[in-house]
Coordinates of C-alpha atoms and ligand atoms in Angstrom, one line a residue:
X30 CA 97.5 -0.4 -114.1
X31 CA 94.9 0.3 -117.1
X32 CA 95.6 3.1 -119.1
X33 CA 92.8 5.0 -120.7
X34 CA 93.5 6.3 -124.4
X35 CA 91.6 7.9 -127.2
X36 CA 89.3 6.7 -129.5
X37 CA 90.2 8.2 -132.8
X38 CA 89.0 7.0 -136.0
X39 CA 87.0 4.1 -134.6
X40 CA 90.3 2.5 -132.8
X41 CA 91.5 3.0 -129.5
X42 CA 94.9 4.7 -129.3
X43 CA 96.7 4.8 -125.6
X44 CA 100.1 5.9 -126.8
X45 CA 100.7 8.8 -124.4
X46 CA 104.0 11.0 -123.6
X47 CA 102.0 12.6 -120.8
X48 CA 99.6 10.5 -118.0
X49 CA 97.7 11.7 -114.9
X50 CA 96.6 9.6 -112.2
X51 CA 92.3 8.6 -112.3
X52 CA 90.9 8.3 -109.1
X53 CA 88.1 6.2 -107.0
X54 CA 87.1 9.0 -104.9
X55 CA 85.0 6.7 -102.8
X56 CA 88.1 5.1 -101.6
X57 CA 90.9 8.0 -102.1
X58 CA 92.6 5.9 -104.2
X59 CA 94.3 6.0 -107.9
X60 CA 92.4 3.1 -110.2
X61 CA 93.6 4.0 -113.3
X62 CA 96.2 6.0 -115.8
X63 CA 95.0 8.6 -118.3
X64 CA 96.8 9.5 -121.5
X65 CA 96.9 13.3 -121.8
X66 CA 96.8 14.2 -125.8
X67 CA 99.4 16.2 -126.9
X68 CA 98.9 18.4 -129.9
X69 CA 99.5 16.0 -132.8
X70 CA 97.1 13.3 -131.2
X71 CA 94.2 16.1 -131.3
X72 CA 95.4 16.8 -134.7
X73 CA 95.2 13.1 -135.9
X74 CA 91.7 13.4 -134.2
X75 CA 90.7 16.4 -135.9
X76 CA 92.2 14.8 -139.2
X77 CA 90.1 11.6 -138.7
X78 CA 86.6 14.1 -138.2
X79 CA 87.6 15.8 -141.2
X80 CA 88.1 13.3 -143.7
X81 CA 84.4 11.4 -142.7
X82 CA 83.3 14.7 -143.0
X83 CA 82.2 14.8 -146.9
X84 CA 80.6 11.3 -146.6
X85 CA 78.5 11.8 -143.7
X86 CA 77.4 15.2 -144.7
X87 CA 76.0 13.8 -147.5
X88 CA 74.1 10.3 -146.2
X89 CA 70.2 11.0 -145.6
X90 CA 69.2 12.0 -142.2
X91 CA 67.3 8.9 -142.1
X92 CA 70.2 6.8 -141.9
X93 CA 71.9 9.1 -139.4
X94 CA 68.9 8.7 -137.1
X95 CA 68.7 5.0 -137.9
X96 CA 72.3 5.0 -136.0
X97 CA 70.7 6.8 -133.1
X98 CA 67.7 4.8 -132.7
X99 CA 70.2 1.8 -132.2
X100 CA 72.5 3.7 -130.3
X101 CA 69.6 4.7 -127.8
X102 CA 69.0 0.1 -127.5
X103 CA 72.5 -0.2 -127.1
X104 CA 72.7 2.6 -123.7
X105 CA 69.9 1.2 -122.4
X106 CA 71.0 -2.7 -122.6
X107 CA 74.3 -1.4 -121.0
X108 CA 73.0 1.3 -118.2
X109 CA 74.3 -0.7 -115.4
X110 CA 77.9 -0.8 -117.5
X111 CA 78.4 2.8 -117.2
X112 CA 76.3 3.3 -114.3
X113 CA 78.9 1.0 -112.4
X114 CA 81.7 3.1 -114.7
X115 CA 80.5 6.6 -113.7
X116 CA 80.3 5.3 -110.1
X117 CA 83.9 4.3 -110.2
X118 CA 85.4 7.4 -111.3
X119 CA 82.8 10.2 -110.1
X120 CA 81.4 8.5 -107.1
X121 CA 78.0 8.9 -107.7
X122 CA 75.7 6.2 -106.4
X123 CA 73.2 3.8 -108.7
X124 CA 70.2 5.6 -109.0
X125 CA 72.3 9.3 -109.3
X126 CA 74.0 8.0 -112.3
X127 CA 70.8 6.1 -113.9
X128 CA 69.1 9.9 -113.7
X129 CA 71.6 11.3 -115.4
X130 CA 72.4 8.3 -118.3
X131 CA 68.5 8.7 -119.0
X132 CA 68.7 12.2 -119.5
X133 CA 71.2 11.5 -121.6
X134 CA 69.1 9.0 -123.6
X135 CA 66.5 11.3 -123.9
X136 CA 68.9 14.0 -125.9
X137 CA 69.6 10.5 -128.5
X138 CA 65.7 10.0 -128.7
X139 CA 65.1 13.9 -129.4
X140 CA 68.7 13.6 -131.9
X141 CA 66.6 10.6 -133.6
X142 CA 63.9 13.3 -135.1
X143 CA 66.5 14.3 -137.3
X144 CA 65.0 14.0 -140.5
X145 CA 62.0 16.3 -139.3
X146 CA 64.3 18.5 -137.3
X147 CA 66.2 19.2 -140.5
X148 CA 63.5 19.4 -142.9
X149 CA 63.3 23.1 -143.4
X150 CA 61.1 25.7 -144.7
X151 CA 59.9 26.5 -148.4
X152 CA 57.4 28.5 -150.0
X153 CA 56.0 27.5 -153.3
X154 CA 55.8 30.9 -155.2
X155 CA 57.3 33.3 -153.6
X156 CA 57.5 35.3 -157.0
X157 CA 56.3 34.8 -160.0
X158 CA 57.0 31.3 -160.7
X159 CA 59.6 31.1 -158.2
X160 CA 60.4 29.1 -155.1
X161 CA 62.3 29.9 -152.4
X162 CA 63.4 27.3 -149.5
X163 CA 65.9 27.5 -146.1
X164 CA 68.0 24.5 -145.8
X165 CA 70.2 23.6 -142.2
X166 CA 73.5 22.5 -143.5
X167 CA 76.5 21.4 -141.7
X168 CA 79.3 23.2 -140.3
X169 CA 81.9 20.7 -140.8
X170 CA 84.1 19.7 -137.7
X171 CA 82.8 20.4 -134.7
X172 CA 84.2 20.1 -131.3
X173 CA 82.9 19.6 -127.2
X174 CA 84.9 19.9 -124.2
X175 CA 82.9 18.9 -121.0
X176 CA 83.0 19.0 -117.4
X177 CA 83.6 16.3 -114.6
X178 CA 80.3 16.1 -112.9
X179 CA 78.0 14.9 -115.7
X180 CA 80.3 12.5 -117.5
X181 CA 77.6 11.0 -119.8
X182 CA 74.6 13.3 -119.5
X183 CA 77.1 16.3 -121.0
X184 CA 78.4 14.5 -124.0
X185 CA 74.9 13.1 -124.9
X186 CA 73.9 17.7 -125.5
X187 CA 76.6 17.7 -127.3
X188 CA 77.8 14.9 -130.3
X189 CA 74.1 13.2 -130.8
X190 CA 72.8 16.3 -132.4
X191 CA 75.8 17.5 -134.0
X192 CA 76.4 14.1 -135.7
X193 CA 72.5 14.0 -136.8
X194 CA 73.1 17.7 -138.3
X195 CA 75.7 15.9 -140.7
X196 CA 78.5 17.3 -138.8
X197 CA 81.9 15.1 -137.6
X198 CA 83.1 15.5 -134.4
X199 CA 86.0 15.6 -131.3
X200 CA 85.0 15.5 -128.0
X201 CA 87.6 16.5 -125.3
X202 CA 85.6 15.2 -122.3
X203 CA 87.2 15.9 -118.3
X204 CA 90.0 14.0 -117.0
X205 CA 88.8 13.3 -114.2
X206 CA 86.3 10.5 -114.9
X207 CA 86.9 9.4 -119.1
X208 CA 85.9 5.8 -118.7
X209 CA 82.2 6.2 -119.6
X210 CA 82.3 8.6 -122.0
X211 CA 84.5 6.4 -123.9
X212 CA 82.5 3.2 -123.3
X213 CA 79.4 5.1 -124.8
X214 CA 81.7 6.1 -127.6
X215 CA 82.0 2.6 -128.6
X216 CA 78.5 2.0 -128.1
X217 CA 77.8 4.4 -130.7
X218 CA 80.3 2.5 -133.0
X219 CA 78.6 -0.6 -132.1
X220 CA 75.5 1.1 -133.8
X221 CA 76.7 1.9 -136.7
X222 CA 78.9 5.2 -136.7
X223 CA 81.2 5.1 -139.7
X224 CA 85.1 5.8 -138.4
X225 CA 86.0 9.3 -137.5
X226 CA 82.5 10.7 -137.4
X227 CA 83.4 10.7 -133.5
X228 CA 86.6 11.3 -132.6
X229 CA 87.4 11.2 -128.5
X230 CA 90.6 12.8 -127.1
X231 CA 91.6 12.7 -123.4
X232 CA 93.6 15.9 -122.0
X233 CA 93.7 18.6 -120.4
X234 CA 94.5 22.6 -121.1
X235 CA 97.1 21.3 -124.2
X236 CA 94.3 19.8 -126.2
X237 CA 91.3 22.0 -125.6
X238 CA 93.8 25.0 -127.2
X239 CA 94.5 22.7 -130.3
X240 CA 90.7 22.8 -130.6
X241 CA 90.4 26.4 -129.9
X242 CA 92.6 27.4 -132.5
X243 CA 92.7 24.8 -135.6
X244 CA 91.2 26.7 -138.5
X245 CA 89.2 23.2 -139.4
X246 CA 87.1 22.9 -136.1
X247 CA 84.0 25.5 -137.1
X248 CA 82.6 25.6 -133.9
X249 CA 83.0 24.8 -130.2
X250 CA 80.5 23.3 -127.7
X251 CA 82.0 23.9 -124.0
X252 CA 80.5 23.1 -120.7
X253 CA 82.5 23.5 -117.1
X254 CA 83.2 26.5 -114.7
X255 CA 82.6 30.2 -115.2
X256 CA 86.4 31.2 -115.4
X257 CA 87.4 28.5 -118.1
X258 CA 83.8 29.3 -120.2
X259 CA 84.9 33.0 -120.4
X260 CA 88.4 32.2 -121.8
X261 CA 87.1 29.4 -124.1
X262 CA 84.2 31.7 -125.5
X263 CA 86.7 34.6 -125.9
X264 CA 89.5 32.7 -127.7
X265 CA 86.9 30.5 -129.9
X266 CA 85.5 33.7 -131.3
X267 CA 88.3 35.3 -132.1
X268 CA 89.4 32.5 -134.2
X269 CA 86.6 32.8 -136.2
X270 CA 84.6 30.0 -134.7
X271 CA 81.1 29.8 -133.2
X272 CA 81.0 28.9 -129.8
X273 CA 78.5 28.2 -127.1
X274 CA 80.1 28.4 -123.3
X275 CA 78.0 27.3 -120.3
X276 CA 79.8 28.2 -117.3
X277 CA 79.0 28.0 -113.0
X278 CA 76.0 29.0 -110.7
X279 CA 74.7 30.1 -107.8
X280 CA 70.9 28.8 -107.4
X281 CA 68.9 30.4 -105.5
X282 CA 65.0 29.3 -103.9
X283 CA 63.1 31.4 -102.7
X284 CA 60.9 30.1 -100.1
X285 CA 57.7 32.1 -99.5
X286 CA 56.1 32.8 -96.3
X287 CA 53.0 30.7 -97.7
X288 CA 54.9 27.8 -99.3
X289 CA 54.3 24.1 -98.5
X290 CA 57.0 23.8 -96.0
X291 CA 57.5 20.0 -95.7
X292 CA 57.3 20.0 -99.6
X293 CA 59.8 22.8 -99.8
X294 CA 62.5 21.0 -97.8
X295 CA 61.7 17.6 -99.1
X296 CA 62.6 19.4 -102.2
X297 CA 65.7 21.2 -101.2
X298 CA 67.3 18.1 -99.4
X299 CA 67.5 16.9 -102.6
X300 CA 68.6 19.7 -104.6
X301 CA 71.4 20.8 -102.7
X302 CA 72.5 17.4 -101.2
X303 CA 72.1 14.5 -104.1
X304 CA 75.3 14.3 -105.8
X305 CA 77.2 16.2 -103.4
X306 CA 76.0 19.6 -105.2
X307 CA 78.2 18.5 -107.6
X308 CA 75.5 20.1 -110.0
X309 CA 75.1 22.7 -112.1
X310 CA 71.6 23.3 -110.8
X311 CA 71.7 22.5 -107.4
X312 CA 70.3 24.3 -105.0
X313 CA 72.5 25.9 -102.8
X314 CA 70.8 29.0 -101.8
X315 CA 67.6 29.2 -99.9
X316 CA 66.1 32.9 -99.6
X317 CA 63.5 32.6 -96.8
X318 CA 60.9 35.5 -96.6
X319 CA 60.5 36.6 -93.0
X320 CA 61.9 34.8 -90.0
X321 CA 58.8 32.3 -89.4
X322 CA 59.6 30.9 -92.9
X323 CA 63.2 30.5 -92.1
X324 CA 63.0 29.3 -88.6
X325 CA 60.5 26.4 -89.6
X326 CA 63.0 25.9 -92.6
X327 CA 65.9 25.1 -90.8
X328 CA 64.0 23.4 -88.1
X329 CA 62.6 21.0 -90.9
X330 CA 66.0 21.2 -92.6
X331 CA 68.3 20.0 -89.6
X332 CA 65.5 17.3 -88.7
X333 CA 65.9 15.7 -92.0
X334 CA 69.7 15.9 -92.6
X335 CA 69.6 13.9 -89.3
X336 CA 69.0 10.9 -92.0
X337 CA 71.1 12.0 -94.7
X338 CA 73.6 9.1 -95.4
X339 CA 76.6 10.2 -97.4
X340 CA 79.0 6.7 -98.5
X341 CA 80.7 4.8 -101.2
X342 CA 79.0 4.6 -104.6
X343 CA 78.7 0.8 -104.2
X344 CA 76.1 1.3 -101.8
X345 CA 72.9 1.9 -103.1
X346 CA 71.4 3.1 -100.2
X347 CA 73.3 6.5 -100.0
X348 CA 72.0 9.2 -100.8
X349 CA 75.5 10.2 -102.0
X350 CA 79.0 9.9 -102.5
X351 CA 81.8 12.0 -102.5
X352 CA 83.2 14.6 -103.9
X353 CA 85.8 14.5 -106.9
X354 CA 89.0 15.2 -105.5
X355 CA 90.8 15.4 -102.5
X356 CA 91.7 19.3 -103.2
X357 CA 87.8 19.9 -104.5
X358 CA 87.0 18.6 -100.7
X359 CA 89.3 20.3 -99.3
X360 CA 88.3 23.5 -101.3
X361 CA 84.9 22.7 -100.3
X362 CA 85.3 22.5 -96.6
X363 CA 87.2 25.8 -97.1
X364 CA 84.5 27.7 -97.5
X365 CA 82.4 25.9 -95.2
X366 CA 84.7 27.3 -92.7
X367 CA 84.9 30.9 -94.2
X368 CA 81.5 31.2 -93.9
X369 CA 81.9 30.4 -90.1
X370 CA 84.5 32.9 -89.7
X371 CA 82.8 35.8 -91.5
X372 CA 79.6 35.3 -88.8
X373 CA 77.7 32.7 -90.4
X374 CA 76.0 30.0 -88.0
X375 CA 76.7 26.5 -88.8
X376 CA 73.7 24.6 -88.1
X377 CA 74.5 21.3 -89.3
X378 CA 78.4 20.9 -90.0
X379 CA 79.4 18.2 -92.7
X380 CA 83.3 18.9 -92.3
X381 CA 84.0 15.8 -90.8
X382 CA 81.7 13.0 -92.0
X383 CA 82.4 9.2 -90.7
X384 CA 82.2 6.5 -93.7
X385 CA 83.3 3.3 -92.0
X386 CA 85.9 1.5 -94.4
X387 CA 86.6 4.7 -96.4
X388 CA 88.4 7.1 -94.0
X389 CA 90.7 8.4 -97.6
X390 CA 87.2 8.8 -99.6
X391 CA 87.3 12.7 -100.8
X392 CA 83.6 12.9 -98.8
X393 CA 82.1 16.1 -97.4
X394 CA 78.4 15.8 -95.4
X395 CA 75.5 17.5 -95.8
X396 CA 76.1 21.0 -94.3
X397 CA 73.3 23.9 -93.6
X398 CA 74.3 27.2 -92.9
X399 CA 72.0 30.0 -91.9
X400 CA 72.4 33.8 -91.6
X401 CA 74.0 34.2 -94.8
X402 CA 74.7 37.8 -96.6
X403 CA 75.6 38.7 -99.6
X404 CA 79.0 39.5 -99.1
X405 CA 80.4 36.5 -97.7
X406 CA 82.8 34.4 -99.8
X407 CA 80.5 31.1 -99.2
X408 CA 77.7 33.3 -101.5
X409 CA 79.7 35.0 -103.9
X410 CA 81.5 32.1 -105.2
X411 CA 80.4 28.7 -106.2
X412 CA 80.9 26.0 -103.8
X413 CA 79.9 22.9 -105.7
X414 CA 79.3 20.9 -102.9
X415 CA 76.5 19.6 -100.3
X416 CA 76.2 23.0 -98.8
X417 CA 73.2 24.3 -98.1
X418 CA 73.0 28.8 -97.3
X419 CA 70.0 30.2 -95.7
X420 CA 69.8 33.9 -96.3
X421 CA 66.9 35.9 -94.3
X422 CA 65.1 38.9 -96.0
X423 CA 61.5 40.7 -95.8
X424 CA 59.8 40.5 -98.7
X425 CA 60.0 38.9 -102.3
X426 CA 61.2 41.7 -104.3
X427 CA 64.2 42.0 -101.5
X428 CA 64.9 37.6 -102.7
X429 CA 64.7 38.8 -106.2
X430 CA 67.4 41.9 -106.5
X431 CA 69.8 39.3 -103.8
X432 CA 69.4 36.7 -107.4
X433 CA 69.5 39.6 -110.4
X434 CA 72.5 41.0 -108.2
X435 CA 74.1 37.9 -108.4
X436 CA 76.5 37.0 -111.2
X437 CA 75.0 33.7 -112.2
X438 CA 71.9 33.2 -113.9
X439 CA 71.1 29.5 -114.2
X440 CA 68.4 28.0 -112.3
X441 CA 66.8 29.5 -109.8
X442 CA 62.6 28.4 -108.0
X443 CA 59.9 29.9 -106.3
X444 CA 58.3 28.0 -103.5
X445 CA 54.4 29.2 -103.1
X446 CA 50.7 28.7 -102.8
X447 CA 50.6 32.1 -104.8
X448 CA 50.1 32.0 -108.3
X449 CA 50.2 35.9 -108.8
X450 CA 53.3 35.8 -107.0
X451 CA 55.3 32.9 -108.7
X452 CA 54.4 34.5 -112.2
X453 CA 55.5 37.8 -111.5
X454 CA 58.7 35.9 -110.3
X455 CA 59.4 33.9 -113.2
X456 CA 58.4 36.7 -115.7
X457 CA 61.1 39.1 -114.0
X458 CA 63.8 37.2 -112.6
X459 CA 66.9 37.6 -114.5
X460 CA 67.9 34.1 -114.3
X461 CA 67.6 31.2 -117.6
X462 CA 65.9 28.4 -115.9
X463 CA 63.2 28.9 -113.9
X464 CA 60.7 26.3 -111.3
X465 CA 57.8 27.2 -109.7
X466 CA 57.5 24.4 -106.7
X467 CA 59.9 22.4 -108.9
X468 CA 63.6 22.6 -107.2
X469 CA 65.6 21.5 -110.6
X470 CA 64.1 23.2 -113.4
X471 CA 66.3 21.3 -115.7
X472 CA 64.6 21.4 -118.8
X473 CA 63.4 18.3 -120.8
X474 CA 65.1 17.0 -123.9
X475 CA 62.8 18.9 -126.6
X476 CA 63.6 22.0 -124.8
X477 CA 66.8 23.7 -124.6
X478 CA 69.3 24.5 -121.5
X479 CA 70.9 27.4 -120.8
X480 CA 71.0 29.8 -118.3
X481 CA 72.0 34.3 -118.1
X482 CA 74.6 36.3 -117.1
X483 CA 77.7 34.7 -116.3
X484 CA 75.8 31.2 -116.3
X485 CA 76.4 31.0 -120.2
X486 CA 78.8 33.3 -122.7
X487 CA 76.8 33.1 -126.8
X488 CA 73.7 33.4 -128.0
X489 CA 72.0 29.7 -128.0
X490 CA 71.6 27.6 -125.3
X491 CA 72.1 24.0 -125.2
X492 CA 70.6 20.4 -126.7
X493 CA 66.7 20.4 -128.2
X494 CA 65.6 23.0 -130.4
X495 CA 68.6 25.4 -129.9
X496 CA 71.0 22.4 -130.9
X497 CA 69.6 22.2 -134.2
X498 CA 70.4 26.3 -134.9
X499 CA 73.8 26.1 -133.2
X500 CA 75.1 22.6 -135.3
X501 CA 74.0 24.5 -138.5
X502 CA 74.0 27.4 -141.2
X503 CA 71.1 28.4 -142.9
X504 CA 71.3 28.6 -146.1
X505 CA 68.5 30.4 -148.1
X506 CA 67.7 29.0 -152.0
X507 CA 65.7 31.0 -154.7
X508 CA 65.0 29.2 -157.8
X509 CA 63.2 29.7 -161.1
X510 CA 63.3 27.5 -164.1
X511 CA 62.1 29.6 -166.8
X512 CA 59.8 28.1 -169.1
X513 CA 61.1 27.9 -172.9
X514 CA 60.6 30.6 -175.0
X515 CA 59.7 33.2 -172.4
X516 CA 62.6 35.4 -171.3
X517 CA 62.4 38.5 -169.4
X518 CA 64.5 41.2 -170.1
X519 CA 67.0 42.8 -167.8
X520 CA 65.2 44.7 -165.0
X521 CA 67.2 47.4 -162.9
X522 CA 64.9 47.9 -160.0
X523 CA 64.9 45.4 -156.7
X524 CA 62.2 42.2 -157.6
X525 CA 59.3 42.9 -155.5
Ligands
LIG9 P1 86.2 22.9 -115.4 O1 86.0 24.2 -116.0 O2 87.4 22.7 -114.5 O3 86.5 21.8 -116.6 C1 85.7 21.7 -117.7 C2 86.5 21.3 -118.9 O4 87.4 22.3 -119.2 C3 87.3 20.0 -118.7 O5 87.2 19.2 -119.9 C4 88.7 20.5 -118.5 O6 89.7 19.6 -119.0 C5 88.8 21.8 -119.3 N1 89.7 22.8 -118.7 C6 90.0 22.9 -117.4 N2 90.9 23.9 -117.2 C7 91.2 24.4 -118.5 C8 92.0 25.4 -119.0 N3 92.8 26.1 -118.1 N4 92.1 25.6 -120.3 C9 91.3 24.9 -121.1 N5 90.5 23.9 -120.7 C10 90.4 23.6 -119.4 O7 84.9 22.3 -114.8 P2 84.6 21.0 -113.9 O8 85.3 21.2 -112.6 O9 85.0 19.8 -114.7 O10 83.1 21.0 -113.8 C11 82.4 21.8 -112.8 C12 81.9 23.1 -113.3 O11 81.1 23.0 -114.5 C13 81.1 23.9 -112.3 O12 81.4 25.2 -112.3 C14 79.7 23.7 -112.9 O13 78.7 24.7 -112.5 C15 79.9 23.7 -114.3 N6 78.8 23.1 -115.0 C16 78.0 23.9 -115.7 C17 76.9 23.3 -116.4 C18 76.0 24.1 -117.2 O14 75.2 23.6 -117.9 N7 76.0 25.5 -117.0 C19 76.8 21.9 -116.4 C20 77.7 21.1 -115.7 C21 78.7 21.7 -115.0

């Protein structure tokens, strides 16, 4: 059986005294062996980053977007590659994992801008003869640590723009599905990267603390749940580095008594269904105002799931696949079933869905619930899975405290005719990510991700503009060459 390694300065290393079993959760079965790094593989990693680190700090941004703009040919020659690679070990389908990879791509086309995203500021005189400018320098080593349900989308945030920014870098993507984060790895070799600039290490808890605590990473990049964000924040910052920790969610739409109802559950079928919920910013609450809107929502809702078709990743005509593991299904079905026992109704139950040929497939179907409150388990926590809540309340300002009292922030939309209403919405919620009649407000490439509360744990969000602060210090430079001759004496007071 294959067994997936490391790619550390430019060569692939699968020596491993630790391995853990990859799955094909379409089919319930293992497909492949992963090497968990122990502490001096991450160390050789970190090593590698470190010693490109002086030479690619110092080649022109040009030529570091000159790599990118290749890099960008090279993903889109190879989409159906690690399409058919994500597929394998996430069980997304097709068309899923092609939205995603050209997301993705669209963070290398925004990373190729580099020499304009890094040019700086200056002002010509800003005394006497004097000129002052603010360049973006490097950090140094850098490091990402990523979470299972965007395997190439995640990455592409992450090392594109650090590596433009002149920094090196390790990645320590999930376990669960390595394959195409590595094969993009190489792509990016195939481009051009010199050695070491990218390092990738495959583990688990034992390498993501080597990167926490060596004293050469500078900063740390992390995206997964809400529990492992906190701890990764907390222990990056008290070893001195900076750190940027995206964590879970709980999205919320609220769907207005005026809203475009067909539109509304067109949109949420998708949002809380396509790939499995297995999103950061899926849908998976609906906040109907008043009972007409929530009867004719899951009236419309259960008529549609009627078509829903949930399958292998092979098949292009799912909608989607399963979910990642066999304990993540089990998890999820979990709380489909607390959410029965604490008085929920089940109006469409996706416990036991029939995929002919893959009875050990980790798949859950699309499930609706409906008279949801706020203190059932199935709305506290994050489910992660195609499971759809219905919560009933009177009035807008009722859907908005149920979302500000909620402990995530990170996506949340308004469905209305009312423009009054969906601006005072998006001006007050306390959430990061906001659509009005758009269910995933996932923002584009030259914008930056990132939701509140206990959605994200630092100070900058994620990718575009924010990417370039969080990948570099400021430095400020005042300069004056005085002219021969002239020479001012010693002054005492502060130059104004
Ligand atoms: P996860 O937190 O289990 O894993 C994320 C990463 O952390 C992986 O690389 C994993 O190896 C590592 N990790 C796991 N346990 C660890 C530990 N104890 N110590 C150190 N490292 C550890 O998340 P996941 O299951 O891979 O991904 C799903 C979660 O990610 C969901 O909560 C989802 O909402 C979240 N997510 C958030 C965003 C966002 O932008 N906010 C985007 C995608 C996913």
């Amino acid at each position: 059986m294959k067994t997936i390694g490391h790619l550390i300065n430019g060569t692939i290393d699968t020596q491993a005294s630790r391995t853990q079993d990859i799955f094909n959760p379409s089919t319930g079965e293992v497909s492949k062996q992963l090497a968990l790094a122990s502490k001096p593989t991450v160390e050789a990693a970190i090593a590698a980053a470190q010693a490109a680190y002086p030479a690619w700090r110092n080649t022109p941004p040009l030529k570091r977007a000159k790599i990118m703009f290749r890099f960008k040919e090279l993903l889109e020659r190879n989409a159906d590659e690690i399409c058919r690679l994500i597929g394998e070990e996430h069980g997304k389908i097709a068309h899923d994992a092609m939205g995603e990879l050209q997301r993705g791509i669209e963070n290398v086309e925004y990373a190729c801008g580099a020499p304009e995203l890094l040019k700086g500021e200056f002002s010509k005189n800003a005394g006497p003869a004097i000129d002052s400018w603010s360049e973006f320098q490097p950090l140094g080593v850098v490091a990402g640590i990523t979470p299972f349900n965007f395997p190439a989308m995640v990455p592409l945030w992450m090392y594109p723009m650090a590596i433009v920014c002149g920094n090196t870098f390790v990645l320590k993507p999930s376990e669960r599905n390595p394959s195409s984060v590595l094969f993009i790895a190489e792509l990016l070799h195939e481009a051009g990267l010199p050695p070491g600039v990218l390092n990738v290490v495959n583990g688990d808890k034992e390498a993501v603390d080597v990167l926490l605590s060596d004293a050469r990473i500078q900063a740390v990049s992390f995206v997964g749940s809400t529990p492992i964000a906190e701890y990764i924040y907390t222990t990056a910052s008290a070893n001195g580095k900076r750190c940027q920790a995206l964590g879970g969610a709980k999205n919320h739409a609220i769907i207005m008594p005026d809203a475009d109802m067909d539109n509304a559950v067109s949109a949420l079928v998708g949002a809380a269904f396509g790939s499995s919920g297995e999103r950061c910013m899926a849908l998976s609450v609906a906040v109907a105002v008043g009972d007409e809107a929530a009867d004719a929502l899951i009236s419309k809702m259960s008529e549609q799931m009627k078509s829903l078709k949930v399958g292998a990743f092979s098949d292009k005509t799912n909608d989607f696949g399963p979910l990642i593991t066999r304990a993540h299904q089990e998890k999820v079905v979990g709380y489909i079933s607390s959410a029965e026992q604490q008085g929920a109704t089940l109006v469409v139950d996706g416990r036991k869905p029939t995929v002919a040929g893959y009875d050990k497939g980790f798949y859950v179907g699309g499930t609706l619930i409906d008279n949801v409150t706020a203190d059932m388990t199935c709305y506290k926590e994050e489910i992660f899975g195609p499971v759809l809540l219905v919560m009933r309340v009177n009035s807008m300002q009722e859907a908005m405290q149920l979302i500000d009292d909620h402990e995530y922030g990170n996506g949340t939309c308004i469905f209305t005719r009312d423009g009054e209403a969906a601006r005072y919405f998006s001006d007050n919620i306390m959430v990061g990510m906001v659509g009005i009649n758009v269910p995933l407000p996932v923002p584009v490439a030259y914008h930056s991700f990132g939701g509140w509360k206990r959605s994200l744990f630092g100070d900058l969000h994620a990718y575009g503009p924010d990417a370039v602060r969080f990948y570099t210090k400021r430095k400020t430079v005042t300069q004056r060459w005085p002219s021969a001759g002239v020479r001012e004496g010693a002054q005492f007071s502060f130059p104004s």
